Amino acid sequence: MRLLMKQLLHGKGQLDGDKHQHPEGKLKTGTIQEKCRGPCLTASNCSLPCAQHFRGEIGFTCHQNKWQKSTETCTSLSVETFFKDFNSALRLSVAAASVPLYVLDFRAPEPLESIAQGIRRNCPVDYACIIDVVKSSEATSGNIAFIVELLRNISTDLSDNVTPEKMKSYSEVANHILDTAAISNWAFIPDKNTSSDFLQSMNLFARQLHIHEDSENIADELFIQTKGFHINNDTSEKKFNFSTSMNNMTEGIIGMIEIPRQELWKLPPNASQAISIAFPTLGAILREVHLPNVSLPRPVNGLVLSVILPERLKQVLLTFEKINKSQNARAQCVGWHSRKRRWDENVCETTLEIMNKVKCQCNYTGMVMSFSILMSPKSVDSKVLDYITCIGLSISIFSLILCLIIEAAVWSRVVVTEISYMRHVCIVNIAVSLLIANVWFIINSNFHKKAQDSNWCVALTFFSHLFYLSLFFWMFFKALLIVYGILVVFRRMMKSRMMAIGFAIGYGCPLVIAGTTVAITVPEKGYMRPDACWLNWDNTKALLAFAIPALVIVAVNLVVVLVVAVNTQRPSIGSSKAQDLAIIMRISKNVAILTPLLGLTWGFGIATLIEGTSLIFHIIFALLNAFQGFFILLFGTIMDHKIRDALRMRMSSLKGRSRAVENASLSPTNGSKLMNR
């Protein structure tokens, strides 16, 4: 596509646009049209010629057995279309009434090698000779690509003395392809870097601009505004204020660029200049290159503001008004990296976000000269959530540690049978799993955002996934323990074998799932989310490796509880089983309470992934998730009367020992021994 545009711009070669007028072409065209409009095989391609007077073709790709337009190179522009009227006028202007016709030279003028040469010959002062041709052309994908290449050539070949008049004409040409009606056609340009090339050309041309007056409104088009003023080290804070609309019907979207006073101090005494350009529609046009672990496209939610400053200035302050004013639309300040051809969030920092306005502090470099805000509709930022998570995790960790201390204190008194022994093994491992998962969560939340592409982030995600899964699989083993206690009557399993099965299920299964997830998704760069060290959802759906096992275990456990409720209504099979049956009932009550809580927690967690989810879902999930440790302490330990009785006996025993020691130290015999010493 780029080569085609160069050929057209430099007048080299003529496309075979008229070949389709021949009978053979018509027959062939008819066959292609029939093929492109009928049923198709997925991933197959076909093409159609452009309409009359257009060169190029329209490409189609088969998707779900239907032809869909994929590319278009239809253009009506060429070097000849820009300057043919000027050539005719030039030839007629040399004719005088007194000169015989046979003397006049009606031969074609010397052919133009490029648009740049034509501009130098016909309108070197202000480039006005190309404006009417551009404005009268249809904004097809091919014409857009042609005009972008035209602007790129002007910015490189005609940038030696850029005046405000030239910049105004340049902006008028650019305005034509930034119209809202043309936005959809940018998607069909074969060269996906065209939008990035356009922005780079605009910035490069503006960099060569020399303004005359102290402050100038250089261009004020509907879809592009350009302003500039002089600055030096004595200048107070300078601001560019813009208000542009997406179309004629909408209200203006506000944007502001501010150069801080401390930055202006870096300038020399002699005058420098600052230039800025505002684009209201460019955000919808710019296409990023594919980046691993990033879901594209990332919607731009404000003006795109370009700024051209002296090299000594390194920082600017920007204010954006949101285009989408939804409450869930959180903003992220970004800068466009021209070499990487993508938005870079590391060059900007969001300093304030109030209602519909966002303030950013950004670093200005030769590679990053354009800035905007991205919209993250699924990301909800709330101090309420932060407070709930912080307080809840503190209570959860304290509760889990207390649970482990209580289990250690009463262990010898409560592990009477094999089933009771395994029940408390389950409780201890559930508490340990959640405690470790909470610790990883805290490390994760404090992990530096810029380091999320590193192996540390992979490790954080892996261990968080592993231990959250272990929590559910130990709950699952509890359910299996219930089934074992009810169904197996005469033949009991050895304690060591039960332990081996428990650890194989509790830690072995999660290890297999977590390891498989890493092995499959890491090579595709789709393991982690772009904004956090946790399983990806948008690209590879890696989060399903946690959600599916967890929700299946919740469903199985609930079924087991129902089975227990039915079976325990029947007469017991002998008095020897009464003790085990009582333990089974306690386990069942514990599972019946904790399973719905865990299932409800992660049910709300999955609901928060849905775009536009209300803040209340995020708050409920944060509450349930943060207090899971407290629930395990309450329903798994404290509400068990056997544990409470054992704890009382333990406390009474400790009090008895302390009194015995105290009495012994105060007895006469002890006193006489002390006197003898």
XYZ file of C-alpha atoms in Angstrom:
677
model
C 0.000 0.000 0.000
C 2.815 2.421 0.890
C 4.575 1.628 -2.422
C 1.332 2.231 -4.320
C 0.888 5.639 -2.684
C 4.476 6.585 -3.480
C 3.965 5.698 -7.122
C 0.858 7.853 -7.304
C 2.430 10.771 -5.417
C 5.537 10.746 -7.586
C 3.628 10.187 -10.833
C 5.371 6.868 -11.560
C 3.246 4.341 -13.360
C -0.446 4.218 -14.010
C -2.756 1.732 -12.377
C -4.896 -0.472 -14.554
C -8.108 1.149 -13.423
C -9.566 1.151 -16.910
C -8.932 -2.505 -17.630
C -12.270 -3.412 -16.121
C -14.024 -1.527 -18.924
C -13.037 -4.232 -21.454
C -15.412 -7.099 -22.133
C -13.007 -9.596 -20.598
C -12.756 -7.421 -17.513
C -16.522 -7.171 -17.244
C -16.909 -10.921 -17.419
C -14.232 -11.434 -14.819
C -15.667 -8.713 -12.586
C -19.098 -10.300 -12.748
C -17.659 -13.646 -11.694
C -15.826 -12.084 -8.743
C -18.913 -10.153 -7.656
C -20.980 -13.318 -7.708
C -18.347 -15.180 -5.685
C -17.930 -12.379 -3.148
C -21.662 -12.089 -2.564
C -22.498 -15.767 -2.168
C -21.727 -18.334 0.558
C -18.044 -18.755 1.386
C -15.525 -20.855 3.238
C -14.059 -19.377 6.412
C -10.691 -17.574 5.964
C -10.996 -17.429 2.153
C -10.464 -14.113 0.337
C -11.750 -12.358 -2.755
C -11.646 -8.870 -4.276
C -13.779 -6.496 -6.306
C -12.686 -3.628 -8.549
C -13.454 -0.108 -7.374
C -16.221 2.050 -8.832
C -15.668 3.966 -12.055
C -13.011 6.726 -11.916
C -11.364 5.017 -8.914
C -8.177 2.958 -8.997
C -7.501 0.016 -6.700
C -9.673 -2.766 -5.341
C -11.861 -3.786 -2.412
C -10.789 -6.889 -0.490
C -13.164 -9.263 1.298
C -12.518 -12.009 3.856
C -14.921 -14.810 4.695
C -16.019 -14.783 8.337
C -18.665 -17.194 9.627
C -19.591 -18.119 6.042
C -20.243 -14.488 5.094
C -18.089 -12.093 3.075
C -16.923 -9.093 5.091
C -15.030 -6.101 3.774
C -11.431 -6.205 5.021
C -9.366 -3.770 2.895
C -9.866 -1.010 0.364
C -7.390 0.831 -1.845
C -9.850 2.817 -3.985
C -8.394 6.240 -4.803
C -9.314 8.966 -7.251
C -6.266 11.127 -6.461
C -2.967 11.357 -8.326
C -0.372 13.959 -9.225
C -2.317 14.765 -12.397
C -5.614 15.406 -10.571
C -3.962 17.992 -8.330
C -2.326 20.145 -11.022
C -4.056 19.551 -14.381
C -6.120 22.763 -14.064
C -2.995 24.758 -13.231
C -1.199 23.352 -16.266
C -4.070 24.339 -18.600
C -4.206 27.825 -17.135
C -0.443 28.211 -17.471
C -0.523 27.266 -21.147
C -3.384 29.663 -21.985
C -1.899 32.570 -20.058
C 1.072 32.853 -22.411
C -1.208 33.383 -25.439
C -1.668 36.947 -26.612
C -4.181 38.225 -29.155
C -1.424 39.470 -31.471
C 0.364 36.118 -31.569
C -0.747 33.728 -34.314
C -2.164 30.414 -33.103
C 0.480 28.363 -34.919
C 3.156 30.070 -32.821
C 1.581 28.946 -29.537
C 3.019 25.756 -28.060
C 0.171 23.437 -27.106
C 2.419 20.582 -26.150
C 1.964 19.128 -22.653
C 4.113 20.828 -19.999
C 7.059 19.058 -18.484
C 5.602 16.204 -16.376
C 5.640 16.537 -12.589
C 7.672 13.965 -10.741
C 5.928 14.495 -7.379
C 3.300 16.462 -5.509
C 6.066 18.359 -3.733
C 7.420 19.541 -7.070
C 3.921 20.611 -8.108
C 3.467 22.625 -4.908
C 6.834 24.346 -5.385
C 5.867 25.251 -8.935
C 2.246 26.361 -8.342
C 1.738 27.497 -4.724
C 5.005 27.639 -2.754
C 3.777 30.409 -0.416
C 0.789 28.753 1.267
C 0.141 25.331 -0.395
C -3.392 26.548 -1.186
C -3.413 24.903 -4.627
C -3.988 21.428 -3.167
C -6.845 22.290 -0.782
C -9.778 22.321 -3.212
C -8.797 19.000 -4.803
C -8.545 17.357 -1.377
C -11.846 18.793 -0.132
C -13.699 17.719 -3.265
C -12.411 14.134 -3.036
C -14.424 11.387 -1.399
C -12.917 10.179 1.891
C -12.439 6.572 0.780
C -9.830 4.393 2.437
C -7.572 4.742 -0.597
C -7.907 8.531 -0.691
C -7.243 8.759 3.049
C -4.046 6.731 2.633
C -3.056 8.932 -0.330
C -3.603 12.143 1.678
C -1.635 10.763 4.655
C 1.266 9.972 2.325
C 0.892 13.455 0.824
C 1.126 15.061 4.283
C 4.103 12.870 5.145
C 5.938 13.958 1.979
C 5.191 17.624 2.650
C 6.480 17.303 6.230
C 9.775 15.858 4.966
C 10.309 17.604 1.593
C 8.726 21.050 2.176
C 9.499 21.759 5.836
C 12.397 24.195 5.335
C 10.373 27.363 5.987
C 6.999 26.561 7.558
C 4.863 29.683 8.029
C 1.469 29.978 9.776
C -0.122 30.208 6.301
C 1.397 26.891 5.275
C 0.375 25.330 8.598
C -3.189 26.520 8.071
C -3.363 24.890 4.617
C -1.728 21.742 5.991
C -4.381 21.610 8.754
C -7.219 22.086 6.242
C -6.004 19.073 4.276
C -5.730 17.021 7.484
C -9.175 18.148 8.646
C -10.777 16.494 5.591
C -9.696 12.980 6.634
C -10.426 13.553 10.354
C -14.131 14.127 9.743
C -16.418 11.846 11.767
C -17.868 10.535 8.483
C -14.395 9.287 7.475
C -13.500 7.511 10.740
C -14.908 4.106 9.747
C -12.915 4.111 6.475
C -9.565 4.269 8.288
C -10.122 0.664 9.420
C -9.935 -0.655 5.833
C -6.538 0.836 4.969
C -4.163 -2.126 4.440
C -1.234 -0.391 6.162
C -2.196 -0.426 9.839
C 0.485 2.159 10.676
C -1.195 4.878 8.585
C -2.830 6.621 11.556
C 0.461 6.638 13.472
C 2.260 8.025 10.400
C -0.361 10.759 10.156
C 0.167 11.899 13.755
C 3.937 11.779 13.382
C 3.737 13.881 10.188
C 1.551 16.484 11.919
C 3.989 16.774 14.820
C 7.035 16.872 12.531
C 5.569 19.643 10.366
C 4.464 21.654 13.425
C 7.979 21.357 14.861
C 9.292 23.349 11.848
C 6.661 26.099 12.236
C 7.865 29.644 12.963
C 5.221 31.883 14.518
C 5.327 35.661 14.104
C 3.131 37.190 16.782
C 3.302 36.642 20.527
C 0.198 34.432 20.495
C -1.508 32.955 17.457
C -4.542 30.837 16.624
C -2.962 29.254 13.592
C -5.690 26.823 12.524
C -9.271 26.573 13.747
C -10.872 23.747 11.813
C -13.714 21.579 13.081
C -11.493 18.535 13.696
C -8.096 20.145 14.253
C -6.994 23.258 16.140
C -3.460 24.633 16.201
C -2.149 27.338 18.560
C 1.262 28.775 19.391
C 3.029 31.454 21.419
C 6.497 32.680 22.336
C 8.069 31.708 25.665
C 11.304 32.370 27.558
C 12.687 31.974 31.077
C 10.837 35.083 32.298
C 7.452 33.892 31.042
C 4.835 33.079 33.666
C 2.941 29.799 33.452
C 1.569 29.320 29.954
C -1.628 27.486 29.031
C -3.184 26.241 25.802
C -6.978 26.087 26.096
C -8.998 24.086 23.579
C -12.695 23.434 23.128
C -13.541 21.245 20.154
C -16.581 19.156 19.258
C -16.818 15.640 17.863
C -19.298 16.927 15.266
C -21.488 19.947 14.674
C -24.214 18.716 17.003
C -22.269 17.961 20.204
C -21.003 20.392 22.806
C -17.316 21.209 22.933
C -14.879 18.852 24.654
C -12.386 20.789 26.740
C -8.650 20.199 26.859
C -5.805 22.230 28.348
C -2.000 22.078 28.231
C -0.008 23.906 30.895
C 3.743 24.488 31.006
C 4.795 24.738 34.687
C 6.796 27.767 35.826
C 9.699 25.607 37.026
C 10.009 24.164 33.515
C 10.093 27.629 31.902
C 13.032 28.569 34.132
C 15.129 26.062 32.154
C 14.830 28.171 28.981
C 17.504 30.625 27.796
C 16.765 34.392 27.839
C 16.177 34.524 24.093
C 12.662 33.714 22.904
C 11.536 30.164 22.147
C 8.120 28.961 21.039
C 5.502 26.434 22.100
C 2.954 24.962 19.694
C 0.010 22.696 20.405
C -2.526 20.814 18.272
C -5.870 19.407 19.437
C -7.590 16.480 17.691
C -11.127 15.567 18.845
C -11.549 12.521 16.566
C -7.996 11.176 16.243
C -8.390 9.009 19.351
C -10.956 6.884 17.501
C -8.594 6.536 14.521
C -5.193 5.788 16.073
C -4.369 2.087 15.937
C -1.882 0.562 18.342
C 0.440 -2.267 17.443
C -0.437 -5.536 19.135
C 1.026 -5.724 22.634
C 1.180 -8.974 24.642
C -1.307 -9.147 27.513
C -3.178 -6.035 26.314
C -6.721 -6.119 24.987
C -7.037 -3.887 21.905
C -8.431 -1.487 21.026
C -8.130 0.601 24.175
C -10.758 3.350 23.832
C -9.534 6.951 24.023
C -11.822 9.074 26.189
C -10.625 12.623 25.536
C -8.940 14.919 23.059
C -5.580 13.936 21.633
C -3.301 16.874 22.474
C 0.071 17.271 20.752
C 2.622 19.723 22.077
C 5.893 20.878 20.518
C 8.296 22.410 23.037
C 11.979 23.350 23.224
C 14.210 20.382 24.011
C 15.033 21.631 27.517
C 11.428 21.305 28.671
C 10.621 17.807 29.908
C 7.258 18.024 31.673
C 3.744 19.264 30.928
C 0.468 19.341 32.842
C -2.690 18.410 30.958
C -6.393 18.615 31.734
C -8.896 16.466 29.829
C -12.652 16.372 29.794
C -14.075 12.866 29.407
C -16.027 12.128 26.243
C -17.783 9.165 27.886
C -19.003 10.535 31.191
C -20.140 7.203 32.652
C -19.416 6.808 36.374
C -17.638 3.506 35.733
C -15.297 5.029 33.123
C -12.040 5.386 34.995
C -9.350 7.401 33.212
C -5.711 6.540 32.599
C -3.313 9.238 31.417
C -1.125 8.144 28.505
C 1.313 9.430 25.903
C 1.656 8.216 22.309
C 5.085 6.662 21.718
C 5.804 7.300 18.037
C 8.494 4.628 17.753
C 6.540 1.900 19.582
C 3.310 3.049 17.878
C 1.201 2.616 20.998
C -0.086 4.405 24.072
C 2.464 4.386 26.894
C 1.024 4.688 30.406
C 4.486 4.914 31.998
C 5.153 8.472 30.746
C 2.110 9.966 32.511
C 0.651 10.052 35.987
C -2.968 10.776 36.868
C -2.818 13.497 39.508
C -6.540 14.194 39.891
C -9.822 12.719 38.668
C -12.948 14.618 39.671
C -16.302 14.001 37.996
C -15.725 14.398 34.248
C -12.272 16.010 34.336
C -8.861 14.388 34.606
C -5.526 16.052 35.336
C -2.300 14.458 34.145
C 1.397 15.098 34.645
C 3.361 13.806 31.648
C 6.971 13.599 30.550
C 7.658 15.211 27.184
C 10.293 13.694 24.877
C 11.053 13.611 21.178
C 9.322 10.222 20.987
C 6.296 11.195 23.123
C 4.698 14.458 22.005
C 0.979 13.547 22.000
C -1.167 12.791 25.031
C -4.679 11.696 25.945
C -6.674 9.590 28.421
C -7.775 5.990 27.977
C -11.053 4.628 29.265
C -11.072 1.523 31.461
C -14.780 0.705 31.923
C -14.099 -2.513 33.869
C -11.707 -0.875 36.307
C -13.392 0.682 39.324
C -11.332 2.868 41.619
C -12.847 3.646 44.993
C -11.351 4.524 48.354
C -14.245 2.611 49.943
C -12.974 -0.586 48.266
C -9.421 0.132 49.443
C -10.560 0.635 53.055
C -12.751 -2.499 53.012
C -9.919 -4.597 51.554
C -7.306 -3.250 53.977
C -9.437 -3.672 57.133
C -10.934 -6.975 55.969
C -7.569 -8.550 55.137
C -6.170 -7.499 58.517
C -9.106 -9.147 60.303
C -8.873 -12.186 58.007
C -5.154 -12.766 58.657
C -5.592 -12.288 62.423
C -8.559 -14.705 62.385
C -6.615 -17.368 60.486
C -3.624 -17.140 62.833
C -6.015 -17.391 65.816
C -7.673 -20.402 64.181
C -4.322 -22.189 63.855
C -3.432 -21.362 67.487
C -6.764 -22.767 68.718
C -6.316 -25.933 66.639
C -2.831 -26.423 68.090
C -4.167 -25.905 71.627
C -7.022 -28.423 71.390
C -5.515 -30.901 68.907
C -4.886 -33.769 71.322
C -8.418 -33.514 72.787
C -10.438 -33.378 69.526
C -8.689 -35.872 67.202
C -10.353 -38.984 68.647
C -11.180 -40.987 65.494
C -9.780 -41.110 61.966
C -12.598 -38.937 60.642
C -12.212 -36.317 63.389
C -8.453 -36.340 62.774
C -8.910 -35.715 59.042
C -11.557 -33.078 59.718
C -9.092 -30.997 61.701
C -6.363 -31.627 59.122
C -8.764 -30.074 56.590
C -9.460 -27.046 58.797
C -5.736 -26.443 59.370
C -4.913 -26.690 55.657
C -7.851 -24.495 54.644
C -6.595 -21.858 57.093
C -2.985 -22.215 55.910
C -3.996 -21.999 52.224
C -6.070 -18.853 52.709
C -3.424 -17.288 54.965
C -0.709 -17.785 52.324
C -3.081 -16.586 49.572
C -3.808 -13.413 51.566
C -0.087 -12.766 52.043
C 0.459 -13.146 48.284
C -2.489 -10.798 47.709
C -0.853 -8.115 49.879
C 2.475 -8.516 48.053
C 0.596 -8.398 44.745
C -1.266 -5.181 45.581
C 2.005 -3.455 46.509
C 3.863 -4.736 43.465
C 5.107 -1.857 41.314
C 2.982 -1.339 38.213
C 5.963 -0.886 35.882
C 7.355 -4.287 36.856
C 4.250 -6.265 35.911
C 5.870 -7.652 32.759
C 8.612 -9.326 34.787
C 8.901 -12.910 35.989
C 8.047 -11.722 39.495
C 4.532 -10.926 38.343
C 4.232 -14.421 36.829
C 5.336 -15.912 40.170
C 2.863 -13.768 42.134
C 0.006 -14.778 39.859
C 0.975 -18.466 39.982
C 1.140 -18.722 43.793
C -2.034 -16.669 44.304
C -3.827 -18.995 41.852
C -2.355 -22.101 43.523
C -3.339 -21.303 47.104
C -6.794 -19.917 46.319
C -7.451 -23.195 44.459
C -6.064 -25.172 47.438
C -8.659 -23.510 49.647
C -11.454 -24.916 47.465
C -9.896 -28.357 46.996
C -9.529 -28.837 50.745
C -13.218 -27.916 51.018
C -13.851 -30.559 48.361
C -11.887 -33.118 50.384
C -14.093 -32.272 53.345
C -17.111 -33.213 51.254
C -15.423 -36.493 50.280
C -14.794 -37.116 53.975
C -18.526 -36.780 54.621
C -19.331 -39.294 51.870
C -16.680 -41.661 53.242
C -18.072 -41.426 56.790
C -21.621 -42.231 55.666
C -21.051 -44.878 53.005
C -18.060 -46.825 54.376
C -19.242 -48.777 57.434
C -17.223 -51.926 57.991
C -13.843 -51.225 56.431
C -11.939 -48.164 57.589
C -8.962 -46.661 55.727
C -5.600 -46.233 57.411
C -4.833 -42.717 58.626
C -1.653 -42.469 56.525
C -3.559 -43.373 53.360
C -6.251 -40.789 54.129
C -3.538 -38.168 54.654
C -1.915 -39.031 51.314
C -5.248 -38.731 49.474
C -6.016 -35.456 51.270
C -2.721 -33.805 50.299
C -2.927 -35.171 46.743
C -6.359 -33.547 46.336
C -5.685 -30.420 48.432
C -2.355 -29.449 46.880
C -1.718 -31.846 43.977
C -4.790 -30.967 41.904
C -4.299 -27.172 42.285
C -0.632 -27.580 41.361
C -1.560 -29.434 38.154
C -4.195 -26.826 37.182
C -1.989 -23.816 38.000
C 1.033 -25.341 36.258
C -0.959 -26.213 33.130
C -2.376 -22.684 32.983
C 1.118 -21.196 33.098
C 2.439 -23.602 30.456
C -0.390 -22.821 28.022
C -0.839 -19.054 28.428
C 2.643 -17.667 29.221
C 4.064 -18.416 25.734
C 1.100 -16.528 24.236
C 1.691 -13.600 26.642
C -1.848 -14.040 27.931
C -1.296 -15.283 31.491
C -1.662 -12.045 33.448
C -3.925 -9.032 33.330
C -2.350 -5.819 31.968
C -3.198 -3.848 35.125
C -2.557 -6.430 37.869
C -0.665 -9.618 38.684
C -3.698 -11.897 38.388
C -5.138 -14.262 35.794
C -6.020 -12.726 32.421
C -9.638 -12.570 31.283
C -9.840 -10.431 28.145
C -7.348 -12.262 25.915
C -6.988 -15.921 26.923
C -9.713 -16.350 29.584
C -7.027 -17.821 31.887
C -9.239 -16.853 34.846
C -11.499 -19.781 33.928
C -8.735 -22.053 35.286
C -9.742 -20.735 38.707
C -13.444 -19.978 38.260
C -14.508 -23.339 36.779
C -12.868 -25.611 39.445
C -14.044 -23.326 42.258
C -17.676 -23.166 41.121
C -17.789 -26.916 40.308
C -16.532 -27.691 43.835
C -19.174 -25.379 45.297
C -21.883 -27.223 43.355
C -20.544 -30.692 44.350
C -20.301 -29.727 48.018
C -23.883 -28.482 48.065
C -25.057 -31.776 46.531
C -23.118 -33.705 49.207
C -24.750 -31.664 51.972
C -28.192 -32.516 50.539
C -27.270 -36.224 50.415
C -26.189 -36.074 54.060
C -29.431 -34.379 55.051
C -31.405 -37.219 53.427
C -29.269 -40.085 54.795
C -29.111 -38.873 58.390
C -32.899 -39.045 58.605
C -32.637 -42.873 58.456
C -31.939 -45.038 61.576
C -28.273 -45.414 62.490
C -26.561 -48.706 61.600
C -25.411 -49.572 65.096
C -24.310 -47.645 68.138
C -20.606 -47.925 67.269
C -21.142 -45.480 64.480
C -22.855 -42.846 66.621
C -19.645 -40.952 67.395
C -18.583 -40.807 63.738
C -22.090 -39.792 62.743
C -21.973 -36.855 65.154
C -18.643 -35.792 63.623
C -20.103 -36.139 60.116
C -22.987 -33.882 61.105
C -20.593 -31.237 62.416
C -18.559 -31.414 59.201
C -21.751 -31.159 57.146
C -22.905 -28.062 59.006
C -19.481 -26.523 58.517
C -19.506 -27.322 54.778
C -23.127 -26.210 54.430
C -22.231 -22.749 55.768
C -18.757 -22.164 54.298
C -19.458 -23.511 50.788
C -22.254 -21.024 49.933
C -20.150 -18.215 51.397
C -17.151 -19.124 49.247
C -19.354 -19.686 46.198
C -21.196 -16.416 46.726
C -17.882 -14.583 47.154
C -16.444 -15.717 43.821
C -19.823 -15.473 42.123
C -19.728 -11.741 42.825
C -16.066 -11.791 41.745
C -17.014 -13.078 38.294
C -19.876 -10.555 38.114
C -17.352 -7.721 38.543
C -15.708 -8.762 35.252
C -18.840 -7.821 33.305
C -18.477 -4.431 31.634
C -20.416 -1.654 33.375
C -20.975 -3.628 36.608
C -22.291 -1.432 39.423
C -19.937 -0.375 42.218
C -22.133 -2.241 44.735
C -21.031 -5.601 43.222
C -17.395 -4.621 43.722
C -18.077 -3.627 47.347
C -19.938 -6.898 48.129
C -17.116 -8.938 46.560
C -14.487 -6.979 48.509
C -16.413 -7.527 51.782
C -16.934 -11.269 51.297
C -13.410 -11.864 49.978
C -11.663 -9.866 52.690
C -13.559 -11.541 55.569
C -13.156 -15.177 54.435
C -10.609 -15.816 57.192
C -13.041 -14.559 59.825
C -15.756 -16.854 58.432
C -13.434 -19.877 58.690
C -12.581 -19.014 62.309
C -16.229 -18.445 63.209
C -17.953 -21.343 61.425
C -15.066 -23.819 61.281
C -13.718 -23.454 64.800
C -15.590 -21.274 67.306
C -19.102 -22.571 66.521
C -17.978 -26.207 67.007
C -19.034 -27.102 70.593
C -16.405 -29.875 70.806
C -13.651 -27.343 70.144
C -15.191 -24.915 72.639
C -15.367 -27.662 75.305
C -11.785 -28.710 74.611
C -10.693 -25.066 74.792
C -12.428 -24.635 78.186
C -10.779 -27.787 79.493
C -7.447 -26.551 78.198
C -7.924 -23.181 79.889
C -9.070 -24.847 83.131
C -6.047 -27.129 83.013
C -3.729 -24.159 82.544
C -5.424 -22.297 85.429
C -5.150 -25.407 87.630
C -1.460 -25.747 86.909
C -0.808 -22.076 87.621
C -2.650 -22.331 90.957
C -0.755 -25.488 91.873
C 2.540 -23.797 91.130
C 1.466 -20.746 93.140
C 0.350 -22.877 96.139
C 3.513 -24.918 96.000
C 5.636 -21.777 96.082
C 3.728 -20.492 99.138
C 3.673 -23.799 101.156
C 5.628 -24.012 104.540
C 7.792 -26.823 103.235
C 8.867 -24.729 100.334
C 9.471 -21.797 102.676
C 11.711 -23.823 105.006
C 13.717 -25.009 102.011
C 14.280 -21.419 101.039
C 15.362 -20.553 104.633
C 17.822 -23.454 104.713
C 19.409 -22.112 101.550
